[in-house]
Amino acid sequence: MMNSAIYKDSEDFKLKRKRQIDTLKIFNDNVQEIQPGAEYRVEFWSDTRRLAILVQLGPDFPLEKPILLVSPNVAHPWVDHCGRITSAPGLINFTQHSDLGRVVHAIVREFELRPPVWMGAESSSSTVESSNPTESSAQPAIPTMSASQPVQQTPLPQMIFPELAELSLSELQALMDNQDRRNEFIEQSPVSQELDEQLDQLMLSIENLASKD
């Protein structure tokens, strides 16, 4: 216990925590600092609605997982009934070697490409508030549909991992049932490899600029 407390006061721990926060700002737009070093808000559009992910970093982060909440609450396989994001792949497997920014960005992209279902009429009252009261009041109302109205079919958005379409049902089921296989699939994905390369290049550029100052 004492060793853990000492480590959390070390420069190495502080540097790792700062780097994680830096990746949040690098990979995501509209990042608001609510509480320096501990709480951040990432706002984005999902279809015609404004969503926000609240990022809460405990004192042991990044040794422990961040707490991610979506507001207003939505129905999605990654989100529990309280609005906490619990089942996003990057969050499930989060370690101190993960990148917080990439994890949040993957969740944002999921909600952008596949807009989640809004949790009833009460969600409209908890829509992300704007700093401009006029702008907030201009939010469009949720349309109501009668049983006689035809359901409009919309095209499916492009998949983040298009290689999934090449797998058989048994292979997809194996991915769902085996966390190690999911990890391996994500790590070998061209999307993940490209992001790794971009992050390495970006961090190298930041370090070079910092060394010149």
XYZ file of N, CA and C in Angstrom:
639
model
N 0.836 -1.194 0.000
C 0.000 0.000 0.000
C 0.873 1.247 0.000
N 1.938 1.244 0.872
C 2.826 2.382 0.949
C 3.556 2.592 -0.369
N 4.000 1.479 -0.994
C 4.696 1.589 -2.261
C 3.806 2.209 -3.323
N 2.532 1.820 -3.339
C 1.586 2.373 -4.303
C 1.405 3.867 -4.084
N 1.296 4.281 -2.832
C 1.125 5.701 -2.522
C 2.358 6.492 -2.936
N 3.527 5.930 -2.710
C 4.767 6.600 -3.103
C 4.839 6.735 -4.614
N 4.445 5.659 -5.326
C 4.510 5.703 -6.790
C 3.596 6.778 -7.352
N 2.401 6.942 -6.753
C 1.449 7.933 -7.261
C 1.952 9.360 -7.058
N 2.938 9.529 -6.178
C 3.548 10.843 -5.984
C 4.792 11.026 -6.843
N 5.159 9.983 -7.582
C 6.379 10.046 -8.380
C 6.158 10.816 -9.672
N 7.250 11.299 -10.238
C 7.182 12.034 -11.500
C 6.745 11.120 -12.639
N 7.138 9.844 -12.566
C 6.762 8.899 -13.619
C 5.243 8.742 -13.687
N 4.603 8.597 -12.528
C 3.139 8.461 -12.496
C 2.471 9.730 -13.008
N 2.947 10.884 -12.565
C 2.360 12.160 -12.990
C 2.513 12.353 -14.493
N 3.660 11.928 -15.036
C 3.898 12.062 -16.467
C 2.956 11.163 -17.262
N 2.761 9.925 -16.791
C 1.851 9.004 -17.478
C 0.420 9.527 -17.447
N 0.017 10.082 -16.331
C -1.335 10.636 -16.213
C -1.511 11.831 -17.157
N -0.515 12.707 -17.188
C -0.580 13.875 -18.071
C -0.624 13.452 -19.534
N 0.170 12.436 -19.881
C 0.182 11.972 -21.270
C -1.189 11.435 -21.668
N -1.848 10.725 -20.763
C -3.187 10.207 -21.044
C -4.157 11.357 -21.307
N -4.084 12.394 -20.494
C -4.960 13.551 -20.678
C -4.637 14.257 -21.988
N -3.360 14.303 -22.340
C -2.961 14.916 -23.613
C -3.578 14.173 -24.794
N -3.611 12.832 -24.722
C -4.191 12.073 -25.834
C -5.687 12.332 -25.957
N -6.344 12.616 -24.839
C -7.775 12.950 -24.885
C -7.986 14.200 -25.725
N -7.123 15.193 -25.547
C -7.245 16.451 -26.279
C -6.754 16.318 -27.717
N -5.833 15.408 -27.950
C -5.290 15.221 -29.295
C -6.295 14.532 -30.212
N -6.963 13.494 -29.717
C -7.835 12.674 -30.558
C -9.281 13.163 -30.616
N -9.635 14.133 -29.795
C -11.034 14.555 -29.733
C -11.169 16.068 -29.821
N -12.234 16.506 -30.497
C -12.565 17.923 -30.556
C -13.482 18.276 -29.386
N -13.629 19.565 -29.153
C -14.584 20.065 -28.148
C -14.382 19.427 -26.774
N -13.140 19.384 -26.329
C -12.829 18.861 -24.995
C -12.839 20.022 -23.998
N -13.718 19.935 -23.016
C -13.820 20.977 -21.995
C -13.255 20.448 -20.675
N -12.431 21.250 -20.038
C -11.861 20.867 -18.745
C -12.802 21.316 -17.638
N -13.421 20.364 -16.960
C -14.348 20.676 -15.872
C -13.586 20.837 -14.559
N -12.731 19.873 -14.276
C -11.868 19.920 -13.093
C -10.469 19.524 -13.540
N -9.496 20.430 -13.471
C -8.160 20.164 -14.001
C -7.587 18.833 -13.525
N -7.199 18.017 -14.507
C -6.568 16.743 -14.200
C -7.486 15.654 -13.709
N -8.808 15.943 -13.616
C -9.703 14.943 -13.027
C -11.009 14.753 -13.778
N -11.518 15.783 -14.450
C -12.829 15.653 -15.085
C -12.879 16.481 -16.370
N -13.342 15.817 -17.437
C -13.397 16.467 -18.752
C -14.719 16.118 -19.433
N -15.090 16.951 -20.396
C -16.355 16.770 -21.113
C -16.068 16.858 -22.606
N -16.508 15.860 -23.349
C -16.310 15.814 -24.798
C -17.675 15.864 -25.468
N -17.948 16.932 -26.211
C -19.243 17.092 -26.867
C -19.125 16.790 -28.359
N -20.200 16.231 -28.929
C -20.196 15.862 -30.345
C -21.634 15.692 -30.810
N -21.801 15.607 -32.126
C -23.122 15.403 -32.722
C -23.326 13.934 -33.050
N -24.510 13.432 -32.713
C -24.932 12.090 -33.098
C -26.238 12.244 -33.857
N -26.181 12.075 -35.174
C -27.318 12.383 -36.035
C -27.642 13.869 -35.863
N -28.831 14.219 -35.408
C -29.194 15.631 -35.231
C -29.178 16.041 -33.765
N -28.602 15.208 -32.924
C -28.605 15.468 -31.488
C -27.192 15.730 -30.966
N -27.133 16.523 -29.922
C -25.871 16.822 -29.273
C -25.694 15.888 -28.076
N -24.591 15.177 -28.062
C -24.266 14.282 -26.950
C -22.986 14.758 -26.272
N -22.773 14.283 -25.074
C -21.530 14.579 -24.363
C -21.074 13.343 -23.608
N -19.770 13.129 -23.597
C -19.170 12.077 -22.782
C -18.414 12.754 -21.648
N -18.801 12.424 -20.427
C -18.130 12.958 -19.248
C -17.036 11.976 -18.843
N -15.810 12.461 -18.793
C -14.645 11.630 -18.475
C -14.190 11.959 -17.057
N -14.279 10.985 -16.165
C -13.877 11.183 -14.774
C -12.649 10.319 -14.480
N -11.591 10.959 -13.996
C -10.329 10.275 -13.729
C -10.101 10.219 -12.221
N -10.112 8.998 -11.671
C -9.888 8.824 -10.243
C -8.432 9.057 -9.882
N -8.112 9.095 -8.594
C -6.732 9.352 -8.157
C -5.746 8.275 -8.595
N -6.231 7.070 -8.887
C -5.345 5.980 -9.310
C -5.213 5.877 -10.826
N -5.938 6.706 -11.581
C -5.822 6.675 -13.038
C -4.403 7.099 -13.431
N -3.741 6.416 -14.401
C -4.247 5.386 -15.314
C -4.047 3.945 -14.834
N -3.708 3.761 -13.559
C -3.622 2.393 -13.043
C -5.006 1.774 -12.948
N -6.037 2.611 -12.843
C -7.418 2.147 -12.874
C -8.116 2.752 -14.084
N -9.233 2.155 -14.479
C -9.961 2.622 -15.656
C -10.624 3.972 -15.385
N -10.795 4.780 -16.438
C -11.567 6.007 -16.279
C -13.055 5.680 -16.173
N -13.819 6.586 -15.623
C -15.279 6.465 -15.604
C -15.824 7.333 -16.728
N -16.593 6.724 -17.632
C -17.146 7.439 -18.782
C -18.668 7.406 -18.707
N -19.282 8.569 -18.788
C -20.738 8.699 -18.739
C -21.210 9.434 -19.977
N -22.345 9.007 -20.538
C -22.910 9.698 -21.693
C -24.132 10.484 -21.246
N -24.265 11.695 -21.776
C -25.395 12.557 -21.433
C -25.926 13.210 -22.705
N -27.270 13.180 -22.891
C -28.273 12.501 -22.068
C -28.197 10.988 -22.248
N -28.929 10.267 -21.425
C -28.861 8.809 -21.435
C -29.433 8.240 -22.732
N -28.803 7.178 -23.210
C -29.220 6.539 -24.456
C -29.261 5.030 -24.258
N -29.947 4.358 -25.157
C -29.985 2.895 -25.156
C -28.962 2.388 -26.160
N -27.945 1.730 -25.669
C -26.872 1.215 -26.521
C -26.210 0.054 -25.784
N -25.744 -0.971 -26.511
C -25.125 -2.128 -25.854
C -23.939 -1.767 -24.964
N -23.293 -0.643 -25.227
C -22.135 -0.256 -24.426
C -22.514 0.527 -23.167
N -23.777 0.926 -23.049
C -24.198 1.847 -21.989
C -25.181 1.159 -21.038
N -24.971 1.326 -19.720
C -25.925 0.743 -18.775
C -27.101 1.692 -18.554
N -28.057 1.288 -17.720
C -29.286 2.060 -17.558
C -29.054 3.397 -16.864
N -27.879 3.567 -16.241
C -27.568 4.831 -15.564
C -26.789 5.797 -16.458
N -26.508 5.370 -17.696
C -25.763 6.229 -18.606
C -24.261 6.039 -18.541
N -23.792 5.053 -17.785
C -22.358 4.791 -17.699
C -21.938 3.861 -18.830
N -20.872 4.231 -19.505
C -20.337 3.406 -20.592
C -19.473 2.317 -19.962
N -19.875 1.073 -20.154
C -19.200 -0.040 -19.479
C -18.636 -1.089 -20.430
N -19.178 -1.171 -21.649
C -18.841 -2.303 -22.513
C -18.134 -1.920 -23.799
N -17.624 -0.704 -23.894
C -16.829 -0.339 -25.069
C -15.551 -1.167 -25.060
N -15.165 -1.750 -26.210
C -14.002 -2.647 -26.231
C -12.744 -2.039 -25.619
N -12.422 -0.810 -25.978
C -11.212 -0.189 -25.450
C -11.274 0.066 -23.960
N -12.473 0.260 -23.434
C -12.635 0.509 -22.002
C -12.551 -0.790 -21.209
N -13.124 -1.853 -21.761
C -13.074 -3.157 -21.087
C -11.626 -3.589 -20.871
N -10.797 -3.363 -21.886
C -9.414 -3.828 -21.846
C -8.440 -2.724 -21.434
N -8.929 -1.654 -20.821
C -8.076 -0.500 -20.531
C -6.992 -0.845 -19.510
N -5.759 -0.429 -19.840
C -4.629 -0.528 -18.915
C -3.871 0.796 -18.969
N -2.850 0.915 -18.153
C -2.057 2.141 -18.149
C -1.321 2.341 -19.474
N -1.265 1.289 -20.284
C -0.605 1.395 -21.587
C -1.588 1.750 -22.697
N -2.871 1.843 -22.377
C -3.871 2.256 -23.362
C -3.783 3.764 -23.563
N -4.530 4.257 -24.555
C -4.598 5.696 -24.802
C -6.021 6.161 -24.541
N -6.195 6.980 -23.524
C -7.519 7.478 -23.165
C -8.184 8.171 -24.346
N -7.427 8.977 -25.071
C -7.996 9.710 -26.199
C -8.547 8.806 -27.274
N -7.843 7.733 -27.564
C -8.305 6.794 -28.587
C -9.544 6.043 -28.122
N -9.585 5.686 -26.848
C -10.755 4.978 -26.311
C -11.998 5.847 -26.436
N -11.892 7.113 -26.024
C -13.039 8.024 -26.101
C -13.402 8.301 -27.552
N -12.395 8.470 -28.399
C -12.666 8.750 -29.815
C -13.412 7.592 -30.471
N -13.050 6.362 -30.127
C -13.738 5.196 -30.692
C -15.208 5.176 -30.269
N -15.487 5.596 -29.043
C -16.876 5.657 -28.571
C -17.631 6.753 -29.307
N -16.989 7.908 -29.467
C -17.609 9.015 -30.208
C -17.945 8.579 -31.630
N -17.009 7.902 -32.292
C -17.229 7.452 -33.671
C -18.361 6.430 -33.739
N -18.442 5.569 -32.746
C -19.529 4.585 -32.707
C -20.877 5.291 -32.642
N -20.995 6.291 -31.783
C -22.256 7.018 -31.644
C -22.542 7.897 -32.860
N -21.496 8.362 -33.535
C -21.691 9.167 -34.743
C -22.167 8.295 -35.906
N -21.546 7.144 -36.062
C -21.877 6.265 -37.184
C -23.156 5.480 -36.938
N -23.411 5.137 -35.691
C -24.611 4.385 -35.331
C -25.319 5.113 -34.189
N -26.080 6.169 -34.516
C -26.746 6.963 -33.472
C -27.577 6.081 -32.545
N -27.345 6.160 -31.247
C -28.092 5.325 -30.300
C -29.525 5.803 -30.133
N -30.346 4.940 -29.548
C -31.751 5.267 -29.294
C -31.841 6.125 -28.037
N -32.637 7.184 -28.122
C -32.803 8.076 -26.979
C -33.757 7.457 -25.963
N -33.466 7.645 -24.693
C -34.229 7.003 -23.628
C -35.490 7.789 -23.284
N -36.494 7.710 -24.157
C -37.801 8.297 -23.865
C -37.811 9.802 -23.893
N -38.970 10.369 -23.576
C -39.166 11.813 -23.659
C -38.338 12.559 -22.634
N -38.032 11.887 -21.487
C -37.310 12.600 -20.446
C -35.911 12.960 -20.876
N -35.373 12.248 -21.909
C -34.022 12.555 -22.347
C -33.940 13.923 -22.979
N -35.057 14.408 -23.558
C -35.026 15.710 -24.207
C -34.784 16.818 -23.206
N -35.223 16.619 -21.949
C -35.039 17.652 -20.944
C -33.625 17.677 -20.401
N -32.874 16.575 -20.624
C -31.505 16.520 -20.129
C -30.492 16.664 -21.241
N -30.943 17.147 -22.410
C -30.040 17.365 -23.525
C -28.933 18.310 -23.104
N -27.737 18.098 -23.639
C -26.589 18.914 -23.264
C -26.923 20.382 -23.370
N -26.735 21.131 -22.276
C -27.080 22.533 -22.274
C -25.998 23.343 -22.954
N -26.423 24.344 -23.704
C -25.488 25.248 -24.347
C -25.202 26.407 -23.422
N -24.025 27.023 -23.584
C -23.694 28.190 -22.795
C -24.515 29.388 -23.218
N -25.138 29.302 -24.411
C -25.990 30.366 -24.905
C -27.439 29.952 -24.711
N -28.211 30.633 -23.835
C -29.597 30.224 -23.574
C -30.446 30.209 -24.821
N -30.221 31.158 -25.731
C -31.009 31.217 -26.961
C -30.752 29.997 -27.817
N -29.471 29.624 -27.890
C -29.107 28.450 -28.685
C -29.704 27.199 -28.090
N -29.703 27.094 -26.742
C -30.242 25.916 -26.075
C -31.734 25.779 -26.320
N -32.446 26.911 -26.290
C -33.890 26.854 -26.474
C -34.272 26.559 -27.901
N -33.280 26.687 -28.808
C -33.573 26.448 -30.216
C -33.433 24.988 -30.601
N -33.139 24.114 -29.628
C -33.003 22.686 -29.911
C -34.312 22.148 -30.482
N -34.260 21.408 -31.585
C -35.492 20.887 -32.174
C -36.154 19.873 -31.262
N -37.480 19.862 -31.280
C -38.227 18.918 -30.452
C -38.140 17.528 -31.046
N -38.283 16.519 -30.203
C -38.252 15.140 -30.673
C -39.547 14.852 -31.414
N -39.477 14.466 -32.687
C -40.707 14.199 -33.431
C -41.381 12.939 -32.922
N -42.698 12.944 -32.913
C -43.459 11.761 -32.516
C -44.018 11.092 -33.755
N -44.040 9.773 -33.732
C -44.495 9.019 -34.894
C -45.725 8.217 -34.518
N -46.694 8.233 -35.377
C -47.893 7.435 -35.154
C -47.691 6.060 -35.753
N -48.538 5.136 -35.351
C -48.401 3.763 -35.841
C -48.643 3.680 -37.335
N -49.378 4.673 -37.899
C -49.700 4.621 -39.319
C -48.578 5.147 -40.190
N -47.611 5.828 -39.573
C -46.524 6.378 -40.356
C -45.553 5.275 -40.747
N -45.131 5.241 -42.021
C -44.156 4.231 -42.438
C -42.794 4.534 -41.843
N -42.059 3.493 -41.530
C -40.717 3.658 -40.998
C -39.750 3.842 -42.157
N -39.039 4.959 -42.135
C -38.109 5.245 -43.220
C -36.839 4.427 -43.042
N -36.464 3.737 -44.075
C -35.261 2.929 -44.029
C -34.056 3.795 -44.374
N -33.059 3.790 -43.522
C -31.849 4.559 -43.781
C -30.705 3.603 -44.055
N -29.783 3.983 -44.931
C -28.660 3.097 -45.236
C -27.762 2.926 -44.024
N -27.192 1.748 -43.896
C -26.288 1.482 -42.792
C -25.006 2.272 -42.983
N -24.472 2.862 -41.901
C -23.237 3.619 -42.024
C -22.054 2.690 -42.263
N -20.972 3.285 -42.717
C -19.774 2.504 -42.988
C -19.227 1.938 -41.683
N -18.804 0.697 -41.708
C -18.308 0.046 -40.507
C -16.919 0.558 -40.162
N -16.647 0.688 -38.859
C -15.311 1.076 -38.424
C -14.314 -0.028 -38.763
N -14.735 -1.281 -38.631
C -13.895 -2.431 -38.961
C -14.544 -3.194 -40.118
N -14.321 -2.764 -41.368
C -14.978 -3.404 -42.508
C -14.621 -4.873 -42.665
N -13.472 -5.277 -42.100
C -13.078 -6.678 -42.228
C -14.026 -7.615 -41.487
N -14.864 -7.079 -40.604
C -15.864 -7.911 -39.925
C -16.837 -8.535 -40.916
N -17.095 -7.811 -42.012
C -18.049 -8.290 -43.004
C -17.554 -9.554 -43.702
N -16.252 -9.817 -43.618
C -15.678 -10.984 -44.281
C -15.708 -12.227 -43.390
N -16.100 -12.066 -42.139
C -16.109 -13.203 -41.214
C -17.427 -13.961 -41.290
N -17.343 -15.248 -41.030
C -18.550 -16.069 -40.985
C -19.271 -15.850 -39.659
N -20.496 -16.358 -39.570
C -21.258 -16.209 -38.332
C -20.551 -16.887 -37.158
N -19.954 -18.035 -37.426
C -19.256 -18.745 -36.352
C -18.027 -17.961 -35.885
N -17.336 -17.309 -36.843
C -16.165 -16.508 -36.477
C -16.579 -15.264 -35.691
N -17.693 -14.655 -36.088
C -18.205 -13.496 -35.353
C -18.613 -13.888 -33.938
N -19.257 -15.062 -33.824
C -19.669 -15.534 -32.507
C -18.455 -15.798 -31.629
N -17.393 -16.334 -32.240
C -16.164 -16.605 -31.492
C -15.556 -15.305 -30.966
N -15.634 -14.245 -31.767
C -15.139 -12.941 -31.318
C -15.950 -12.428 -30.134
N -17.256 -12.610 -30.209
C -18.130 -12.139 -29.136
C -17.877 -12.891 -27.835
N -17.545 -14.185 -27.951
C -17.425 -15.042 -26.773
C -16.026 -15.056 -26.166
N -15.035 -14.578 -26.912
C -13.650 -14.705 -26.462
C -12.971 -13.334 -26.456
N -12.679 -12.832 -25.268
C -12.076 -11.505 -25.147
C -10.681 -11.460 -25.748
N -9.899 -12.534 -25.598
C -8.550 -12.562 -26.165
C -8.592 -12.436 -27.684
N -9.569 -13.111 -28.299
C -9.696 -13.005 -29.755
C -10.081 -11.593 -30.172
N -10.955 -10.956 -29.382
C -11.336 -9.575 -29.693
C -10.127 -8.654 -29.612
N -9.332 -8.833 -28.560
C -8.137 -8.003 -28.411
C -7.196 -8.179 -29.593
N -6.996 -9.454 -29.982
C -6.101 -9.747 -31.104
C -6.633 -9.152 -32.402
N -7.958 -9.265 -32.598
C -8.570 -8.721 -33.809
C -8.378 -7.204 -33.887
N -8.623 -6.518 -32.761
C -8.497 -5.057 -32.742
C -7.051 -4.635 -32.964
N -6.111 -5.330 -32.320
C -4.700 -4.975 -32.449
C -4.192 -5.164 -33.874
N -4.713 -6.192 -34.582
C -4.255 -6.482 -35.937
C -5.022 -5.699 -36.997
N -6.053 -4.988 -36.587
C -6.861 -4.227 -37.538
C -6.040 -3.097 -38.146
N -6.150 -2.870 -39.464
C -5.453 -1.745 -40.104
C -5.806 -0.410 -39.472
N -7.046 -0.278 -38.992
C -7.459 0.979 -38.355
C -6.631 1.235 -37.103
N -6.480 0.218 -36.257
C -5.711 0.372 -35.024
C -4.237 0.611 -35.319
N -3.708 -0.106 -36.304
C -2.303 0.056 -36.646
C -2.024 1.455 -37.183
N -2.953 1.970 -37.981
C -2.785 3.326 -38.515
C -2.836 4.361 -37.396
N -3.765 4.174 -36.453
C -3.856 5.102 -35.322
C -2.602 5.040 -34.457
N -2.049 3.837 -34.284
C -0.811 3.692 -33.517
C 0.316 4.495 -34.161
N 0.424 4.387 -35.486
C 1.472 5.106 -36.205
C 1.275 6.611 -36.092
N 0.014 7.062 -36.234
C -0.266 8.492 -36.134
C 0.044 9.017 -34.740
N -0.311 8.231 -33.722
C -0.044 8.658 -32.352
C 1.454 8.749 -32.095
N 2.213 7.747 -32.566
C 3.665 7.760 -32.383
C 4.282 8.984 -33.044
N 3.828 9.290 -34.273
C 4.359 10.449 -34.984
C 4.001 11.745 -34.271
N 2.766 11.806 -33.774
C 2.311 13.014 -33.094
C 3.070 13.237 -31.798
N 3.226 12.190 -30.994
C 3.937 12.318 -29.730
C 5.404 12.670 -29.968
N 5.994 12.136 -31.045
C 7.376 12.465 -31.374
C 7.502 13.938 -31.740
N 6.532 14.445 -32.514
C 6.547 15.858 -32.893
C 6.410 16.750 -31.667
N 5.519 16.352 -30.741
C 5.326 17.136 -29.516
C 6.607 17.156 -28.689
N 7.259 16.001 -28.570
C 8.499 15.928 -27.801
C 9.593 16.773 -28.439
N 9.658 16.765 -29.785
C 10.668 17.568 -30.480
C 10.436 19.051 -30.266
N 9.161 19.464 -30.344
C 8.836 20.875 -30.125
C 9.128 21.286 -28.685
N 8.807 20.393 -27.748
C 9.034 20.702 -26.335
C 10.523 20.833 -26.025
N 11.348 20.019 -26.692
C 12.788 20.059 -26.435
C 13.437 21.326 -26.972
N 12.774 21.969 -27.957
C 13.326 23.198 -28.537
C 13.035 24.414 -27.674
N 11.978 24.319 -26.843
C 11.597 25.476 -26.006
C 12.530 25.628 -24.801
